[in-house]
PDB file of C-alpha atoms and ligand atoms in Angstrom:
ATOM      1  CA  UNK A 346     113.275  87.669 119.956  1.00 92.00           C
ATOM      2  CA  UNK A 347     110.794  90.490 119.227  1.00 97.00           C
ATOM      3  CA  UNK A 348     107.166  89.351 118.721  1.00 98.00           C
ATOM      4  CA  UNK A 349     104.821  92.151 117.876  1.00 98.00           C
ATOM      5  CA  UNK A 350     101.037  90.941 117.648  1.00 98.00           C
ATOM      6  CA  UNK A 351      98.282  93.017 116.331  1.00 98.00           C
ATOM      7  CA  UNK A 352      99.391  96.195 117.840  1.00 98.00           C
ATOM      8  CA  UNK A 353      97.298  99.233 117.788  1.00 97.00           C
ATOM      9  CA  UNK A 354      98.745 102.585 119.257  1.00 97.00           C
ATOM     10  CA  UNK A 355      96.360 105.709 119.958  1.00 96.00           C
ATOM     11  CA  UNK A 356      96.843 109.129 121.134  1.00 96.00           C
ATOM     12  CA  UNK A 357      93.939 110.598 123.197  1.00 90.00           C
ATOM     13  CA  UNK A 358      90.382 109.257 123.671  1.00 85.00           C
ATOM     14  CA  UNK A 359      86.780 109.399 122.505  1.00 85.00           C
ATOM     15  CA  UNK A 360      86.248 111.725 119.937  1.00 87.00           C
ATOM     16  CA  UNK A 361      89.835 113.176 119.972  1.00 89.00           C
ATOM     17  CA  UNK A 362      91.474 109.725 119.294  1.00 93.00           C
ATOM     18  CA  UNK A 363      94.190 109.847 116.830  1.00 95.00           C
ATOM     19  CA  UNK A 364      95.118 106.260 115.764  1.00 96.00           C
ATOM     20  CA  UNK A 365      98.969 106.101 114.791  1.00 97.00           C
ATOM     21  CA  UNK A 366      99.333 102.480 114.397  1.00 98.00           C
ATOM     22  CA  UNK A 367      96.931  99.743 113.572  1.00 98.00           C
ATOM     23  CA  UNK A 368      97.023  95.787 113.686  1.00 98.00           C
ATOM     24  CA  UNK A 369     100.713  95.665 113.070  1.00 98.00           C
ATOM     25  CA  UNK A 370     102.185  92.056 113.557  1.00 98.00           C
ATOM     26  CA  UNK A 371     105.867  91.417 113.258  1.00 97.00           C
ATOM     27  CA  UNK A 372     108.356  88.746 114.248  1.00 97.00           C
ATOM     28  CA  UNK A 373     111.920  89.882 114.452  1.00 97.00           C
ATOM     29  CA  UNK A 374     114.673  87.042 114.949  1.00 96.00           C
ATOM     30  CA  UNK A 375     117.825  87.182 117.266  1.00 95.00           C
ATOM     31  CA  UNK A 376     120.479  88.999 115.390  1.00 95.00           C
ATOM     32  CA  UNK A 377     118.236  90.134 112.556  1.00 97.00           C
ATOM     33  CA  UNK A 378     117.984  93.727 110.888  1.00 98.00           C
ATOM     34  CA  UNK A 379     114.754  95.248 110.244  1.00 98.00           C
ATOM     35  CA  UNK A 380     113.951  98.450 108.638  1.00 98.00           C
ATOM     36  CA  UNK A 381     110.653 100.242 109.030  1.00 98.00           C
ATOM     37  CA  UNK A 382     110.018 102.723 106.202  1.00 98.00           C
ATOM     38  CA  UNK A 383     106.974 104.889 105.771  1.00 96.00           C
ATOM     39  CA  UNK A 384     105.720 108.267 104.996  1.00 93.00           C
ATOM     40  CA  UNK A 385     106.266 111.197 107.527  1.00 92.00           C
ATOM     41  CA  UNK A 386     103.694 111.305 110.312  1.00 95.00           C
ATOM     42  CA  UNK A 387     102.519 107.579 109.440  1.00 96.00           C
ATOM     43  CA  UNK A 388     103.245 106.136 112.766  1.00 97.00           C
ATOM     44  CA  UNK A 389     106.781 104.883 112.531  1.00 97.00           C
ATOM     45  CA  UNK A 390     107.959 106.530 115.951  1.00 96.00           C
ATOM     46  CA  UNK A 391     104.692 105.376 117.519  1.00 97.00           C
ATOM     47  CA  UNK A 392     105.439 101.904 116.784  1.00 97.00           C
ATOM     48  CA  UNK A 393     109.141 101.976 117.715  1.00 97.00           C
ATOM     49  CA  UNK A 394     108.394 103.538 121.023  1.00 96.00           C
ATOM     50  CA  UNK A 395     105.803 100.697 121.854  1.00 97.00           C
ATOM     51  CA  UNK A 396     108.648  98.270 121.284  1.00 97.00           C
ATOM     52  CA  UNK A 397     110.778 100.320 123.564  1.00 96.00           C
ATOM     53  CA  UNK A 398     108.170 100.273 126.237  1.00 95.00           C
ATOM     54  CA  UNK A 399     107.678 104.172 126.199  1.00 94.00           C
ATOM     55  CA  UNK A 400     104.055 103.941 124.705  1.00 92.00           C
ATOM     56  CA  UNK A 401     101.598 101.311 125.570  1.00 91.00           C
ATOM     57  CA  UNK A 402      99.529  99.789 122.772  1.00 94.00           C
ATOM     58  CA  UNK A 403      95.649 100.102 123.130  1.00 95.00           C
ATOM     59  CA  UNK A 404      95.490  96.522 121.960  1.00 96.00           C
ATOM     60  CA  UNK A 405      97.870  93.915 120.941  1.00 97.00           C
ATOM     61  CA  UNK A 406     100.911  92.626 122.654  1.00 97.00           C
ATOM     62  CA  UNK A 407     104.612  93.162 122.151  1.00 97.00           C
ATOM     63  CA  UNK A 408     107.123  90.544 123.696  1.00 97.00           C
ATOM     64  CA  UNK A 409     110.982  90.633 123.723  1.00 96.00           C
ATOM     65  CA  UNK A 410     112.563  87.360 124.627  1.00 94.00           C
ATOM     66  CA  UNK A 411     109.139  86.021 125.428  1.00 94.00           C
ATOM     67  CA  UNK A 412     108.550  88.682 128.230  1.00 95.00           C
ATOM     68  CA  UNK A 413     105.918  91.072 127.590  1.00 96.00           C
ATOM     69  CA  UNK A 414     107.200  94.742 127.354  1.00 96.00           C
ATOM     70  CA  UNK A 415     105.824  96.825 130.226  1.00 93.00           C
ATOM     71  CA  UNK A 416     108.555  99.616 130.322  1.00 91.00           C
ATOM     72  CA  UNK A 417     111.891 100.325 129.159  1.00 91.00           C
ATOM     73  CA  UNK A 418     114.216  97.292 129.445  1.00 91.00           C
ATOM     74  CA  UNK A 419     118.045  97.170 130.182  1.00 89.00           C
ATOM     75  CA  UNK A 420     118.911  94.865 127.128  1.00 93.00           C
ATOM     76  CA  UNK A 421     116.917  97.314 124.720  1.00 95.00           C
ATOM     77  CA  UNK A 422     118.762 100.557 123.547  1.00 94.00           C
ATOM     78  CA  UNK A 423     117.379 103.295 121.734  1.00 94.00           C
ATOM     79  CA  UNK A 424     118.952 106.009 119.472  1.00 93.00           C
ATOM     80  CA  UNK A 425     116.995 108.921 118.663  1.00 90.00           C
ATOM     81  CA  UNK A 426     117.475 111.603 115.887  1.00 85.00           C
ATOM     82  CA  UNK A 427     119.521 113.954 117.681  1.00 82.00           C
ATOM     83  CA  UNK A 428     122.059 112.138 119.746  1.00 83.00           C
ATOM     84  CA  UNK A 429     120.648 113.666 123.064  1.00 87.00           C
ATOM     85  CA  UNK A 430     123.787 114.613 124.358  1.00 93.00           C
ATOM     86  CA  UNK A 431     123.916 117.036 127.317  1.00 95.00           C
ATOM     87  CA  UNK A 432     125.722 120.228 126.432  1.00 95.00           C
ATOM     88  CA  UNK A 433     127.356 120.877 129.943  1.00 96.00           C
ATOM     89  CA  UNK A 434     128.697 117.120 130.004  1.00 96.00           C
ATOM     90  CA  UNK A 435     131.716 115.939 128.362  1.00 96.00           C
ATOM     91  CA  UNK A 436     131.895 113.161 125.540  1.00 96.00           C
ATOM     92  CA  UNK A 437     132.941 110.614 128.192  1.00 96.00           C
ATOM     93  CA  UNK A 438     130.235 111.802 130.615  1.00 95.00           C
ATOM     94  CA  UNK A 439     127.842 111.690 127.839  1.00 95.00           C
ATOM     95  CA  UNK A 440     128.742 108.125 126.703  1.00 95.00           C
ATOM     96  CA  UNK A 441     128.402 106.928 130.449  1.00 94.00           C
ATOM     97  CA  UNK A 442     124.853 108.290 130.978  1.00 92.00           C
ATOM     98  CA  UNK A 443     123.125 104.972 130.184  1.00 90.00           C
ATOM     99  CA  UNK A 444     125.482 103.066 132.415  1.00 90.00           C
ATOM    100  CA  UNK A 445     125.048 105.723 135.208  1.00 87.00           C
ATOM    101  CA  UNK A 446     121.216 105.494 135.157  1.00 85.00           C
ATOM    102  CA  UNK A 447     121.214 101.659 135.580  1.00 81.00           C
ATOM    103  CA  UNK A 448     122.335 100.024 138.711  1.00 81.00           C
ATOM    104  CA  UNK A 449     123.353  96.808 137.031  1.00 83.00           C
ATOM    105  CA  UNK A 450     126.751  98.264 135.834  1.00 81.00           C
ATOM    106  CA  UNK A 451     128.506  99.558 138.974  1.00 80.00           C
ATOM    107  CA  UNK A 452     132.000  99.737 137.534  1.00 82.00           C
ATOM    108  CA  UNK A 453     131.488  99.811 133.874  1.00 88.00           C
ATOM    109  CA  UNK A 454     132.742 102.796 131.589  1.00 90.00           C
ATOM    110  CA  UNK A 455     132.237 103.464 127.899  1.00 91.00           C
ATOM    111  CA  UNK A 456     135.781 104.290 127.595  1.00 91.00           C
ATOM    112  CA  UNK A 457     136.494 101.136 125.356  1.00 90.00           C
ATOM    113  CA  UNK A 458     133.609 101.658 123.353  1.00 91.00           C
ATOM    114  CA  UNK A 459     134.606 105.263 122.596  1.00 93.00           C
ATOM    115  CA  UNK A 460     138.071 104.170 121.594  1.00 91.00           C
ATOM    116  CA  UNK A 461     136.547 101.548 119.270  1.00 88.00           C
ATOM    117  CA  UNK A 462     134.362 104.252 117.516  1.00 89.00           C
ATOM    118  CA  UNK A 463     137.654 106.564 117.184  1.00 90.00           C
ATOM    119  CA  UNK A 464     136.405 109.004 119.809  1.00 93.00           C
ATOM    120  CA  UNK A 465     139.391 108.302 122.265  1.00 93.00           C
ATOM    121  CA  UNK A 466     141.083 111.498 121.622  1.00 95.00           C
ATOM    122  CA  UNK A 467     137.969 113.648 122.226  1.00 96.00           C
ATOM    123  CA  UNK A 468     136.774 112.029 125.511  1.00 96.00           C
ATOM    124  CA  UNK A 469     137.096 115.323 127.411  1.00 96.00           C
ATOM    125  CA  UNK A 470     135.536 117.675 124.748  1.00 97.00           C
ATOM    126  CA  UNK A 471     132.055 119.076 125.120  1.00 97.00           C
ATOM    127  CA  UNK A 472     129.313 118.289 122.490  1.00 95.00           C
ATOM    128  CA  UNK A 473     129.708 122.049 120.977  1.00 96.00           C
ATOM    129  CA  UNK A 474     133.251 121.120 120.122  1.00 96.00           C
ATOM    130  CA  UNK A 475     132.435 117.995 117.968  1.00 95.00           C
ATOM    131  CA  UNK A 476     131.113 117.766 114.321  1.00 92.00           C
ATOM    132  CA  UNK A 477     127.691 116.435 113.787  1.00 91.00           C
ATOM    133  CA  UNK A 478     129.022 112.965 112.811  1.00 90.00           C
ATOM    134  CA  UNK A 479     131.007 112.901 115.901  1.00 93.00           C
ATOM    135  CA  UNK A 480     127.920 113.777 118.167  1.00 94.00           C
ATOM    136  CA  UNK A 481     126.083 110.987 116.426  1.00 92.00           C
ATOM    137  CA  UNK A 482     128.880 108.535 117.171  1.00 92.00           C
ATOM    138  CA  UNK A 483     128.851 109.565 120.942  1.00 95.00           C
ATOM    139  CA  UNK A 484     125.107 108.691 120.931  1.00 94.00           C
ATOM    140  CA  UNK A 485     125.953 105.383 119.389  1.00 93.00           C
ATOM    141  CA  UNK A 486     128.577 104.770 122.038  1.00 93.00           C
ATOM    142  CA  UNK A 487     126.247 105.430 124.853  1.00 94.00           C
ATOM    143  CA  UNK A 488     123.704 102.940 123.214  1.00 92.00           C
ATOM    144  CA  UNK A 489     126.583 100.350 122.904  1.00 91.00           C
ATOM    145  CA  UNK A 490     127.954 100.685 126.318  1.00 92.00           C
ATOM    146  CA  UNK A 491     125.393  98.619 128.080  1.00 91.00           C
ATOM    147  CA  UNK A 492     125.781  95.729 125.419  1.00 91.00           C
ATOM    148  CA  UNK A 493     122.228  95.619 124.362  1.00 94.00           C
ATOM    149  CA  UNK A 494     120.643  92.765 122.612  1.00 95.00           C
ATOM    150  CA  UNK A 495     118.282  94.922 120.821  1.00 97.00           C
ATOM    151  CA  UNK A 496     119.091  98.415 119.303  1.00 97.00           C
ATOM    152  CA  UNK A 497     116.061 100.543 118.191  1.00 97.00           C
ATOM    153  CA  UNK A 498     116.821 103.382 116.117  1.00 96.00           C
ATOM    154  CA  UNK A 499     114.490 106.366 115.199  1.00 96.00           C
ATOM    155  CA  UNK A 500     115.938 108.232 112.135  1.00 94.00           C
ATOM    156  CA  UNK A 501     119.315 108.228 113.645  1.00 93.00           C
ATOM    157  CA  UNK A 502     121.166 109.941 110.673  1.00 92.00           C
ATOM    158  CA  UNK A 503     118.402 112.654 109.779  1.00 89.00           C
ATOM    159  CA  UNK A 504     119.860 115.825 108.554  1.00 86.00           C
ATOM    160  CA  UNK A 505     123.272 114.560 108.232  1.00 90.00           C
ATOM    161  CA  UNK A 506     125.307 115.470 104.791  1.00 91.00           C
ATOM    162  CA  UNK A 507     125.304 112.228 102.491  1.00 92.00           C
ATOM    163  CA  UNK A 508     128.994 111.332 103.165  1.00 92.00           C
ATOM    164  CA  UNK A 509     128.886 111.517 106.850  1.00 91.00           C
ATOM    165  CA  UNK A 510     125.510 109.587 106.839  1.00 92.00           C
ATOM    166  CA  UNK A 511     126.958 106.627 104.570  1.00 94.00           C
ATOM    167  CA  UNK A 512     130.119 106.433 106.705  1.00 92.00           C
ATOM    168  CA  UNK A 513     127.733 106.115 110.013  1.00 93.00           C
ATOM    169  CA  UNK A 514     125.698 103.665 108.037  1.00 95.00           C
ATOM    170  CA  UNK A 515     128.899 101.652 107.334  1.00 94.00           C
ATOM    171  CA  UNK A 516     129.545 101.900 110.972  1.00 92.00           C
ATOM    172  CA  UNK A 517     126.041 100.557 111.921  1.00 94.00           C
ATOM    173  CA  UNK A 518     126.578  97.730 109.555  1.00 96.00           C
ATOM    174  CA  UNK A 519     129.856  96.724 111.095  1.00 94.00           C
ATOM    175  CA  UNK A 520     128.551  97.019 114.620  1.00 92.00           C
ATOM    176  CA  UNK A 521     125.496  94.955 113.839  1.00 96.00           C
ATOM    177  CA  UNK A 522     127.851  92.125 112.175  1.00 96.00           C
ATOM    178  CA  UNK A 523     130.246  92.356 115.331  1.00 93.00           C
ATOM    179  CA  UNK A 524     127.708  92.765 118.224  1.00 92.00           C
ATOM    180  CA  UNK A 525     124.899  90.529 116.533  1.00 93.00           C
ATOM    181  CA  UNK A 526     122.128  92.602 118.266  1.00 96.00           C
ATOM    182  CA  UNK A 527     118.728  92.774 116.676  1.00 97.00           C
ATOM    183  CA  UNK A 528     118.545  95.914 114.743  1.00 98.00           C
ATOM    184  CA  UNK A 529     115.345  97.856 114.151  1.00 98.00           C
ATOM    185  CA  UNK A 530     115.668 100.947 112.126  1.00 98.00           C
ATOM    186  CA  UNK A 531     113.137 103.535 111.572  1.00 97.00           C
ATOM    187  CA  UNK A 532     113.760 105.607 108.676  1.00 95.00           C
ATOM    188  CA  UNK A 533     112.070 107.788 105.840  1.00 91.00           C
ATOM    189  CA  UNK A 534     115.329 107.158 103.813  1.00 94.00           C
ATOM    190  CA  UNK A 535     114.862 104.369 100.943  1.00 96.00           C
ATOM    191  CA  UNK A 536     118.599 103.903 100.509  1.00 97.00           C
ATOM    192  CA  UNK A 537     119.298 103.858 104.307  1.00 97.00           C
ATOM    193  CA  UNK A 538     116.657 101.122 104.603  1.00 98.00           C
ATOM    194  CA  UNK A 539     117.981  99.163 101.704  1.00 98.00           C
ATOM    195  CA  UNK A 540     121.510  99.410 103.059  1.00 98.00           C
ATOM    196  CA  UNK A 541     120.587  98.266 106.662  1.00 98.00           C
ATOM    197  CA  UNK A 542     117.412  96.190 106.539  1.00 98.00           C
ATOM    198  CA  UNK A 543     117.544  92.449 105.800  1.00 98.00           C
ATOM    199  CA  UNK A 544     113.955  93.113 105.647  1.00 98.00           C
ATOM    200  CA  UNK A 545     112.251  96.284 104.791  1.00 98.00           C
ATOM    201  CA  UNK A 546     108.849  96.745 106.208  1.00 98.00           C
ATOM    202  CA  UNK A 547     106.865  99.532 104.199  1.00 98.00           C
ATOM    203  CA  UNK A 548     104.111 101.123 106.002  1.00 97.00           C
ATOM    204  CA  UNK A 549     101.093 102.883 104.920  1.00 97.00           C
ATOM    205  CA  UNK A 550      99.731 106.301 105.663  1.00 96.00           C
ATOM    206  CA  UNK A 551      98.633 106.809 109.108  1.00 96.00           C
ATOM    207  CA  UNK A 552      97.447 104.558 110.915  1.00 97.00           C
ATOM    208  CA  UNK A 553     100.680 102.794 110.045  1.00 97.00           C
ATOM    209  CA  UNK A 554      99.812  99.172 108.800  1.00 98.00           C
ATOM    210  CA  UNK A 555     101.974  96.923 106.885  1.00 98.00           C
ATOM    211  CA  UNK A 556     101.823  97.330 103.249  1.00 97.00           C
ATOM    212  CA  UNK A 557     104.481  94.934 102.228  1.00 97.00           C
ATOM    213  CA  UNK A 558     107.550  93.447 103.474  1.00 98.00           C
ATOM    214  CA  UNK A 559     110.629  93.467 101.110  1.00 98.00           C
ATOM    215  CA  UNK A 560     113.327  90.885 101.703  1.00 97.00           C
ATOM    216  CA  UNK A 561     116.879  92.044 101.002  1.00 98.00           C
ATOM    217  CA  UNK A 562     119.041  88.912 101.042  1.00 97.00           C
ATOM    218  CA  UNK A 563     122.374  90.497  99.835  1.00 97.00           C
ATOM    219  CA  UNK A 564     122.176  93.316 102.311  1.00 97.00           C
ATOM    220  CA  UNK A 565     125.434  93.466 104.134  1.00 96.00           C
ATOM    221  CA  UNK A 566     127.772  92.147 101.147  1.00 95.00           C
ATOM    222  CA  UNK A 567     130.964  93.985 100.236  1.00 90.00           C
ATOM    223  CA  UNK A 568     130.162  97.423  98.742  1.00 95.00           C
ATOM    224  CA  UNK A 569     126.496  96.822  98.697  1.00 97.00           C
ATOM    225  CA  UNK A 570     125.498 100.381  97.618  1.00 97.00           C
ATOM    226  CA  UNK A 571     127.438  99.847  94.272  1.00 96.00           C
ATOM    227  CA  UNK A 572     125.496  96.708  93.263  1.00 97.00           C
ATOM    228  CA  UNK A 573     122.636  95.808  91.023  1.00 97.00           C
ATOM    229  CA  UNK A 574     120.799  93.983  93.771  1.00 97.00           C
ATOM    230  CA  UNK A 575     120.900  97.294  95.976  1.00 98.00           C
ATOM    231  CA  UNK A 576     119.513  99.281  93.131  1.00 98.00           C
ATOM    232  CA  UNK A 577     116.585  96.713  92.479  1.00 98.00           C
ATOM    233  CA  UNK A 578     115.702  96.859  96.268  1.00 98.00           C
ATOM    234  CA  UNK A 579     115.670 100.679  96.128  1.00 98.00           C
ATOM    235  CA  UNK A 580     113.512 100.416  93.087  1.00 98.00           C
ATOM    236  CA  UNK A 581     111.010  98.103  94.686  1.00 98.00           C
ATOM    237  CA  UNK A 582     110.681 100.156  97.879  1.00 98.00           C
ATOM    238  CA  UNK A 583     110.145 103.316  95.975  1.00 97.00           C
ATOM    239  CA  UNK A 584     107.415 101.526  94.179  1.00 97.00           C
ATOM    240  CA  UNK A 585     105.806 100.147  97.218  1.00 97.00           C
ATOM    241  CA  UNK A 586     105.990 103.498  98.858  1.00 95.00           C
ATOM    242  CA  UNK A 587     104.351 105.364  95.874  1.00 93.00           C
ATOM    243  CA  UNK A 588     101.542 102.632  95.251  1.00 87.00           C
TER     244      UNK A 588
HETATM  245  N1  ADP B 220     101.432 113.019 121.564  1.00 66.69           N
HETATM  246  C1  ADP B 220     100.712 112.917 120.558  1.00 66.69           C
HETATM  247  N2  ADP B 220      99.357 113.393 120.555  1.00 66.69           N
HETATM  248  C2  ADP B 220      98.434 113.180 119.574  1.00 66.69           C
HETATM  249  N3  ADP B 220      98.859 112.839 118.403  1.00 66.69           N
HETATM  250  C3  ADP B 220     100.113 112.570 118.317  1.00 66.69           C
HETATM  251  C4  ADP B 220     101.000 112.384 119.194  1.00 66.69           C
HETATM  252  N4  ADP B 220     102.313 111.968 118.726  1.00 66.69           N
HETATM  253  C5  ADP B 220     102.091 111.692 117.604  1.00 66.69           C
HETATM  254  N5  ADP B 220     100.843 111.954 117.065  1.00 66.69           N
HETATM  255  C6  ADP B 220     100.182 111.582 115.891  1.00 66.69           C
HETATM  256  O1  ADP B 220     100.464 110.394 115.289  1.00 66.69           O
HETATM  257  C7  ADP B 220     100.838 110.217 114.085  1.00 66.69           C
HETATM  258  C8  ADP B 220     102.165 109.382 113.940  1.00 66.69           C
HETATM  259  O2  ADP B 220     103.140 110.059 114.605  1.00 66.69           O
HETATM  260  P1  ADP B 220     104.698 109.311 114.631  1.00 66.69           P
HETATM  261  O3  ADP B 220     104.571 107.994 115.185  1.00 66.69           O
HETATM  262  O4  ADP B 220     105.539 110.410 115.366  1.00 66.69           O
HETATM  263  O5  ADP B 220     104.802 109.307 112.936  1.00 66.69           O
HETATM  264  P2  ADP B 220     106.228 109.219 112.283  1.00 66.69           P
HETATM  265  O6  ADP B 220     107.339 108.877 112.989  1.00 66.69           O
HETATM  266  O7  ADP B 220     106.017 108.114 111.151  1.00 66.69           O
HETATM  267  O8  ADP B 220     106.479 110.601 111.620  1.00 66.69           O
HETATM  268  C9  ADP B 220     101.077 111.610 113.638  1.00 66.69           C
HETATM  269  O9  ADP B 220     100.111 112.010 112.618  1.00 66.69           O
HETATM  270  C10 ADP B 220     100.967 112.588 114.857  1.00 66.69           C
HETATM  271  O10 ADP B 220     100.360 113.736 114.556  1.00 66.69           O
HETATM  272 MG1   MG B 221     109.045 109.839 113.670  1.00 66.69          MG
END
């Protein structure tokens, strides 16, 4: 479904060039979940934005559904670190933004998605009246509203307290199982990667190259955080990052 081949991403040119990603190749299957983890500043966002069609790779190719990525695509949703809500719009208006910006969904609204995410009673509130966790859920509702087949996430839960973070990780897992989108999660949080990635790609320091790929076959099982398999994966990831 997503095919990344020898992708290199640079900023600037000539003597001032900063190489963010170097020769990364990845195949991500339909409905698969993949976590990308690596040190701060290594090039994770640059790689994800290249998949989202927001950065152009200087070399290599990226295809989604066998079509080269040349810009943002309607079947691809992106969730960023802060939910990106507009403070002067209500919850419902914020959740409807992706639908509004796309001519393909003339009569669709995010109403049902908001209900499903437990936000039905706050539809007419403004972002400032919501908890951090609720704001993130509005961002998730916006991303889900267009029924994407690919969900790209760039540290979507950074700066949340642990329990809120885990609750939304549980929600991501449930939504991934229910909607069967292909999930690509960028994070620097080892436990988050182990909880949500069927495979976890560990990246090197900048420029990001693939250091190792850890497979996580028990991901998604009941109460996974409390299992020995989970702790083993967390240990493997920690070791890979430190090496
Ligand atoms: N617009 C830019 N111009 C120049 N350098 C950039 C730009 N954006 C990011 N970089 C550099 O590219 C590297 C990778 O950035 P990024 O992909 O945001 O890393 P990460 O998401 O892993 O923290 C960083 O060292 C950063 O300084
Ligand atoms: Mg980043």
